[in-house]
């Protein structure tokens, strides 16, 4: 899962003006980074310029470079992120809205009158970009999903380990004093009826 870039623009329908650019291209060869960065800037500006005020856009990039997602805030600040196919889109949208919110709070009066590209620095947005490199840490819901998958894996591994000892679940149920004969019979009947839904 890769978050490759975040770019903020002063929105203008025909040619938005770049205000801030963050990128993480260390996964690419050193000699490829320059041209890739130029392509990212070109496509980000194009998509941001064509995303109307208050709207979002999602465009698949050529050559499996990833997805470009943009959002234009009603106040005329546009943001674009480039992510790979594995990066969760919901997390990317969170990054867009949070970075725009922070930029509007911290940089008021510094970008509104821009007439050309600028290289503004907003450490809070840069920190946010770094934080979102790992979507599980940046987004609470993604972190919970990851934790649940780990717990599920542990439980399934525990059941497999238990059954690998040479005993089947049926044998263990027969030996157990916690289950009545009725419960054991219910399990067997349910198992027979639900052959397609076998859990163990």
PDB file of C-alpha atoms in Angstrom:
ATOM      1  CA  UNK A   1       0.000   0.000   0.000  1.00  0.00           C
ATOM      2  CA  UNK A   2       1.580   3.208  -1.165  1.00  0.00           C
ATOM      3  CA  UNK A   3       0.666   6.844  -0.895  1.00  0.00           C
ATOM      4  CA  UNK A   4       2.797   8.464  -3.582  1.00  0.00           C
ATOM      5  CA  UNK A   5       1.863  12.146  -3.575  1.00  0.00           C
ATOM      6  CA  UNK A   6      -0.309  14.904  -2.170  1.00  0.00           C
ATOM      7  CA  UNK A   7      -0.643  18.182  -4.053  1.00  0.00           C
ATOM      8  CA  UNK A   8      -2.619  21.288  -3.058  1.00  0.00           C
ATOM      9  CA  UNK A   9      -3.796  23.836  -5.635  1.00  0.00           C
ATOM     10  CA  UNK A  10      -5.533  27.146  -5.861  1.00  0.00           C
ATOM     11  CA  UNK A  11      -8.368  25.952  -8.078  1.00  0.00           C
ATOM     12  CA  UNK A  12      -8.851  27.530 -11.468  1.00  0.00           C
ATOM     13  CA  UNK A  13     -10.903  25.785 -14.136  1.00  0.00           C
ATOM     14  CA  UNK A  14      -8.407  26.093 -16.967  1.00  0.00           C
ATOM     15  CA  UNK A  15      -5.115  25.833 -15.003  1.00  0.00           C
ATOM     16  CA  UNK A  16      -4.934  25.433 -11.230  1.00  0.00           C
ATOM     17  CA  UNK A  17      -1.896  26.862  -9.441  1.00  0.00           C
ATOM     18  CA  UNK A  18       0.241  24.534  -7.347  1.00  0.00           C
ATOM     19  CA  UNK A  19       0.623  25.670  -3.750  1.00  0.00           C
ATOM     20  CA  UNK A  20       2.236  22.673  -2.066  1.00  0.00           C
ATOM     21  CA  UNK A  21       3.628  19.301  -3.150  1.00  0.00           C
ATOM     22  CA  UNK A  22       4.530  16.254  -1.016  1.00  0.00           C
ATOM     23  CA  UNK A  23       5.780  12.977  -2.457  1.00  0.00           C
ATOM     24  CA  UNK A  24       7.195   9.617  -1.405  1.00  0.00           C
ATOM     25  CA  UNK A  25       8.854   8.003  -4.432  1.00  0.00           C
ATOM     26  CA  UNK A  26      11.571   5.947  -2.732  1.00  0.00           C
ATOM     27  CA  UNK A  27      10.060   2.737  -4.151  1.00  0.00           C
ATOM     28  CA  UNK A  28      11.106   3.858  -7.637  1.00  0.00           C
ATOM     29  CA  UNK A  29      14.549   3.759  -9.193  1.00  0.00           C
ATOM     30  CA  UNK A  30      16.506   6.994  -8.645  1.00  0.00           C
ATOM     31  CA  UNK A  31      16.596   7.742 -12.386  1.00  0.00           C
ATOM     32  CA  UNK A  32      12.835   7.223 -12.726  1.00  0.00           C
ATOM     33  CA  UNK A  33      11.846   9.588  -9.917  1.00  0.00           C
ATOM     34  CA  UNK A  34      12.267  12.820 -11.910  1.00  0.00           C
ATOM     35  CA  UNK A  35      10.053  11.811 -14.848  1.00  0.00           C
ATOM     36  CA  UNK A  36       7.526  10.158 -12.525  1.00  0.00           C
ATOM     37  CA  UNK A  37       7.322  13.324 -10.423  1.00  0.00           C
ATOM     38  CA  UNK A  38       6.704  15.378 -13.584  1.00  0.00           C
ATOM     39  CA  UNK A  39       3.913  13.006 -14.669  1.00  0.00           C
ATOM     40  CA  UNK A  40       2.350  13.128 -11.222  1.00  0.00           C
ATOM     41  CA  UNK A  41       2.382  16.930 -11.253  1.00  0.00           C
ATOM     42  CA  UNK A  42       0.945  17.095 -14.762  1.00  0.00           C
ATOM     43  CA  UNK A  43      -1.888  14.633 -14.094  1.00  0.00           C
ATOM     44  CA  UNK A  44      -2.644  16.010 -10.634  1.00  0.00           C
ATOM     45  CA  UNK A  45      -2.992  19.547 -11.999  1.00  0.00           C
ATOM     46  CA  UNK A  46      -5.149  18.334 -14.893  1.00  0.00           C
ATOM     47  CA  UNK A  47      -7.527  16.335 -12.689  1.00  0.00           C
ATOM     48  CA  UNK A  48      -7.684  19.029  -9.980  1.00  0.00           C
ATOM     49  CA  UNK A  49      -8.475  21.692 -12.597  1.00  0.00           C
ATOM     50  CA  UNK A  50     -11.284  19.564 -14.026  1.00  0.00           C
ATOM     51  CA  UNK A  51     -12.840  18.758 -10.649  1.00  0.00           C
ATOM     52  CA  UNK A  52     -15.587  21.353 -10.061  1.00  0.00           C
ATOM     53  CA  UNK A  53     -15.978  23.176  -6.759  1.00  0.00           C
ATOM     54  CA  UNK A  54     -17.349  20.891  -4.054  1.00  0.00           C
ATOM     55  CA  UNK A  55     -16.852  17.707  -6.119  1.00  0.00           C
ATOM     56  CA  UNK A  56     -14.539  14.685  -6.058  1.00  0.00           C
ATOM     57  CA  UNK A  57     -12.859  12.828  -8.910  1.00  0.00           C
ATOM     58  CA  UNK A  58     -11.200   9.439  -9.140  1.00  0.00           C
ATOM     59  CA  UNK A  59      -9.070   8.584 -12.200  1.00  0.00           C
ATOM     60  CA  UNK A  60      -7.031   5.460 -12.957  1.00  0.00           C
ATOM     61  CA  UNK A  61      -3.528   6.417 -14.144  1.00  0.00           C
ATOM     62  CA  UNK A  62      -1.796   4.818 -17.150  1.00  0.00           C
ATOM     63  CA  UNK A  63       0.981   2.235 -16.840  1.00  0.00           C
ATOM     64  CA  UNK A  64      -0.284   0.961 -13.449  1.00  0.00           C
ATOM     65  CA  UNK A  65       1.025   4.046 -11.687  1.00  0.00           C
ATOM     66  CA  UNK A  66      -2.082   4.109  -9.468  1.00  0.00           C
ATOM     67  CA  UNK A  67      -5.252   6.077  -8.831  1.00  0.00           C
ATOM     68  CA  UNK A  68      -5.447   9.831  -8.726  1.00  0.00           C
ATOM     69  CA  UNK A  69      -8.141  11.118  -6.389  1.00  0.00           C
ATOM     70  CA  UNK A  70      -8.964  14.818  -6.178  1.00  0.00           C
ATOM     71  CA  UNK A  71     -11.361  17.026  -4.259  1.00  0.00           C
ATOM     72  CA  UNK A  72     -12.050  20.727  -4.700  1.00  0.00           C
ATOM     73  CA  UNK A  73     -13.193  22.572  -1.598  1.00  0.00           C
ATOM     74  CA  UNK A  74     -15.936  25.186  -2.131  1.00  0.00           C
ATOM     75  CA  UNK A  75     -13.458  27.914  -1.060  1.00  0.00           C
ATOM     76  CA  UNK A  76     -11.318  27.205  -4.135  1.00  0.00           C
ATOM     77  CA  UNK A  77      -8.625  24.992  -2.605  1.00  0.00           C
ATOM     78  CA  UNK A  78      -8.125  21.743  -4.487  1.00  0.00           C
ATOM     79  CA  UNK A  79      -6.189  18.667  -3.338  1.00  0.00           C
ATOM     80  CA  UNK A  80      -5.043  15.583  -5.241  1.00  0.00           C
ATOM     81  CA  UNK A  81      -3.499  12.337  -3.993  1.00  0.00           C
ATOM     82  CA  UNK A  82      -1.912   9.527  -5.965  1.00  0.00           C
ATOM     83  CA  UNK A  83      -2.253   6.066  -4.413  1.00  0.00           C
ATOM     84  CA  UNK A  84      -1.543   2.542  -5.610  1.00  0.00           C
ATOM     85  CA  UNK A  85      -4.293  -0.023  -6.172  1.00  0.00           C
ATOM     86  CA  UNK A  86      -3.955  -1.521  -2.665  1.00  0.00           C
ATOM     87  CA  UNK A  87      -4.267   1.737  -0.735  1.00  0.00           C
ATOM     88  CA  UNK A  88      -7.816   2.152   0.713  1.00  0.00           C
ATOM     89  CA  UNK A  89      -9.755   4.883  -1.096  1.00  0.00           C
ATOM     90  CA  UNK A  90     -11.667   5.807   2.069  1.00  0.00           C
ATOM     91  CA  UNK A  91      -8.346   6.603   3.773  1.00  0.00           C
ATOM     92  CA  UNK A  92      -7.242   8.670   0.760  1.00  0.00           C
ATOM     93  CA  UNK A  93     -10.459  10.708   0.950  1.00  0.00           C
ATOM     94  CA  UNK A  94      -9.792  11.251   4.666  1.00  0.00           C
ATOM     95  CA  UNK A  95      -6.315  12.547   3.826  1.00  0.00           C
ATOM     96  CA  UNK A  96      -7.765  14.947   1.249  1.00  0.00           C
ATOM     97  CA  UNK A  97     -10.339  16.458   3.598  1.00  0.00           C
ATOM     98  CA  UNK A  98      -7.971  16.640   6.582  1.00  0.00           C
ATOM     99  CA  UNK A  99      -5.125  18.227   4.596  1.00  0.00           C
ATOM    100  CA  UNK A 100      -7.463  20.824   3.070  1.00  0.00           C
ATOM    101  CA  UNK A 101      -8.906  21.626   6.505  1.00  0.00           C
ATOM    102  CA  UNK A 102      -5.434  22.093   8.035  1.00  0.00           C
ATOM    103  CA  UNK A 103      -4.164  24.118   5.073  1.00  0.00           C
ATOM    104  CA  UNK A 104      -7.172  26.449   5.207  1.00  0.00           C
ATOM    105  CA  UNK A 105      -6.651  26.992   8.958  1.00  0.00           C
ATOM    106  CA  UNK A 106      -2.875  27.519   8.890  1.00  0.00           C
ATOM    107  CA  UNK A 107      -2.292  29.241   5.568  1.00  0.00           C
ATOM    108  CA  UNK A 108      -5.132  31.778   5.406  1.00  0.00           C
ATOM    109  CA  UNK A 109      -3.941  34.941   3.665  1.00  0.00           C
ATOM    110  CA  UNK A 110      -0.924  33.258   2.036  1.00  0.00           C
ATOM    111  CA  UNK A 111      -2.471  31.506  -0.981  1.00  0.00           C
ATOM    112  CA  UNK A 112      -5.660  33.333  -1.957  1.00  0.00           C
ATOM    113  CA  UNK A 113      -3.946  35.960  -4.128  1.00  0.00           C
ATOM    114  CA  UNK A 114      -1.572  33.514  -5.878  1.00  0.00           C
ATOM    115  CA  UNK A 115      -1.115  34.221  -9.584  1.00  0.00           C
ATOM    116  CA  UNK A 116       1.307  31.371 -10.296  1.00  0.00           C
ATOM    117  CA  UNK A 117       2.761  28.215  -8.784  1.00  0.00           C
ATOM    118  CA  UNK A 118       4.107  28.550  -5.255  1.00  0.00           C
ATOM    119  CA  UNK A 119       6.075  26.297  -2.922  1.00  0.00           C
ATOM    120  CA  UNK A 120       4.357  26.997   0.380  1.00  0.00           C
ATOM    121  CA  UNK A 121       5.425  25.067   3.445  1.00  0.00           C
ATOM    122  CA  UNK A 122       2.889  23.763   5.937  1.00  0.00           C
ATOM    123  CA  UNK A 123       4.576  21.371   8.398  1.00  0.00           C
ATOM    124  CA  UNK A 124       1.240  20.078   9.699  1.00  0.00           C
ATOM    125  CA  UNK A 125       0.208  18.912   6.212  1.00  0.00           C
ATOM    126  CA  UNK A 126       3.657  17.366   5.666  1.00  0.00           C
ATOM    127  CA  UNK A 127       3.314  15.468   8.974  1.00  0.00           C
ATOM    128  CA  UNK A 128      -0.146  14.328   7.934  1.00  0.00           C
ATOM    129  CA  UNK A 129       1.249  13.039   4.613  1.00  0.00           C
ATOM    130  CA  UNK A 130       3.913  11.086   6.505  1.00  0.00           C
ATOM    131  CA  UNK A 131       1.344   9.704   8.964  1.00  0.00           C
ATOM    132  CA  UNK A 132      -0.916   8.503   6.134  1.00  0.00           C
ATOM    133  CA  UNK A 133       1.924   6.462   4.587  1.00  0.00           C
ATOM    134  CA  UNK A 134       0.641   3.688   6.850  1.00  0.00           C
ATOM    135  CA  UNK A 135      -3.152   3.698   6.441  1.00  0.00           C
ATOM    136  CA  UNK A 136      -3.669   1.346   9.401  1.00  0.00           C
ATOM    137  CA  UNK A 137      -2.103   3.891  11.760  1.00  0.00           C
ATOM    138  CA  UNK A 138      -3.726   6.941  10.179  1.00  0.00           C
ATOM    139  CA  UNK A 139      -7.267   5.602  10.019  1.00  0.00           C
ATOM    140  CA  UNK A 140      -8.915   4.066  13.091  1.00  0.00           C
ATOM    141  CA  UNK A 141     -11.365   1.916  11.135  1.00  0.00           C
ATOM    142  CA  UNK A 142      -8.575   0.416   9.013  1.00  0.00           C
ATOM    143  CA  UNK A 143      -6.591  -0.282  12.180  1.00  0.00           C
ATOM    144  CA  UNK A 144      -9.586  -2.058  13.756  1.00  0.00           C
ATOM    145  CA  UNK A 145     -10.110  -4.133  10.592  1.00  0.00           C
ATOM    146  CA  UNK A 146      -6.433  -5.126  10.623  1.00  0.00           C
ATOM    147  CA  UNK A 147      -6.595  -6.060  14.318  1.00  0.00           C
ATOM    148  CA  UNK A 148      -9.742  -8.145  13.723  1.00  0.00           C
ATOM    149  CA  UNK A 149      -8.053  -9.994  10.874  1.00  0.00           C
ATOM    150  CA  UNK A 150      -5.099 -10.766  13.167  1.00  0.00           C
ATOM    151  CA  UNK A 151      -7.432 -12.053  15.920  1.00  0.00           C
ATOM    152  CA  UNK A 152      -9.369 -14.132  13.385  1.00  0.00           C
ATOM    153  CA  UNK A 153      -6.111 -15.600  12.111  1.00  0.00           C
ATOM    154  CA  UNK A 154      -5.021 -16.441  15.657  1.00  0.00           C
ATOM    155  CA  UNK A 155      -8.337 -18.156  16.454  1.00  0.00           C
ATOM    156  CA  UNK A 156      -8.263 -20.151  13.225  1.00  0.00           C
ATOM    157  CA  UNK A 157      -4.630 -21.129  13.885  1.00  0.00           C
ATOM    158  CA  UNK A 158      -5.568 -22.201  17.414  1.00  0.00           C
ATOM    159  CA  UNK A 159      -8.394 -24.387  16.096  1.00  0.00           C
ATOM    160  CA  UNK A 160      -6.061 -25.906  13.503  1.00  0.00           C
ATOM    161  CA  UNK A 161      -3.447 -26.603  16.185  1.00  0.00           C
ATOM    162  CA  UNK A 162      -6.093 -28.202  18.377  1.00  0.00           C
ATOM    163  CA  UNK A 163      -7.316 -30.442  15.595  1.00  0.00           C
ATOM    164  CA  UNK A 164      -3.778 -31.361  14.467  1.00  0.00           C
ATOM    165  CA  UNK A 165      -3.159 -33.152  17.735  1.00  0.00           C
ATOM    166  CA  UNK A 166      -5.012 -36.118  16.306  1.00  0.00           C
ATOM    167  CA  UNK A 167      -8.404 -35.458  17.808  1.00  0.00           C
ATOM    168  CA  UNK A 168     -11.415 -34.337  15.892  1.00  0.00           C
ATOM    169  CA  UNK A 169     -13.917 -31.860  17.232  1.00  0.00           C
ATOM    170  CA  UNK A 170     -16.475 -34.687  17.401  1.00  0.00           C
ATOM    171  CA  UNK A 171     -14.194 -36.722  19.684  1.00  0.00           C
ATOM    172  CA  UNK A 172     -13.561 -33.746  21.921  1.00  0.00           C
ATOM    173  CA  UNK A 173     -17.294 -33.060  22.217  1.00  0.00           C
ATOM    174  CA  UNK A 174     -17.916 -36.687  23.220  1.00  0.00           C
ATOM    175  CA  UNK A 175     -15.322 -36.428  26.008  1.00  0.00           C
ATOM    176  CA  UNK A 176     -16.514 -33.049  27.273  1.00  0.00           C
ATOM    177  CA  UNK A 177     -18.560 -32.848  30.434  1.00  0.00           C
ATOM    178  CA  UNK A 178     -19.777 -29.356  29.480  1.00  0.00           C
ATOM    179  CA  UNK A 179     -22.071 -30.589  26.701  1.00  0.00           C
ATOM    180  CA  UNK A 180     -25.177 -32.645  27.209  1.00  0.00           C
ATOM    181  CA  UNK A 181     -26.060 -35.480  24.847  1.00  0.00           C
ATOM    182  CA  UNK A 182     -28.750 -33.241  23.377  1.00  0.00           C
ATOM    183  CA  UNK A 183     -26.176 -30.546  22.516  1.00  0.00           C
ATOM    184  CA  UNK A 184     -23.839 -33.075  20.921  1.00  0.00           C
ATOM    185  CA  UNK A 185     -26.731 -34.526  18.900  1.00  0.00           C
ATOM    186  CA  UNK A 186     -27.799 -31.004  17.857  1.00  0.00           C
ATOM    187  CA  UNK A 187     -24.239 -30.293  16.640  1.00  0.00           C
ATOM    188  CA  UNK A 188     -24.123 -33.533  14.599  1.00  0.00           C
ATOM    189  CA  UNK A 189     -27.521 -32.872  13.022  1.00  0.00           C
ATOM    190  CA  UNK A 190     -26.580 -29.277  12.186  1.00  0.00           C
ATOM    191  CA  UNK A 191     -23.250 -30.429  10.761  1.00  0.00           C
ATOM    192  CA  UNK A 192     -25.015 -32.967   8.541  1.00  0.00           C
ATOM    193  CA  UNK A 193     -27.567 -30.406   7.330  1.00  0.00           C
ATOM    194  CA  UNK A 194     -24.997 -27.662   6.703  1.00  0.00           C
ATOM    195  CA  UNK A 195     -22.286 -29.512   4.794  1.00  0.00           C
ATOM    196  CA  UNK A 196     -21.798 -26.477   2.533  1.00  0.00           C
ATOM    197  CA  UNK A 197     -21.192 -24.167   5.510  1.00  0.00           C
ATOM    198  CA  UNK A 198     -18.482 -26.196   7.246  1.00  0.00           C
ATOM    199  CA  UNK A 199     -16.452 -23.980   9.627  1.00  0.00           C
ATOM    200  CA  UNK A 200     -13.945 -26.502  10.978  1.00  0.00           C
TER     201      UNK A 200
END
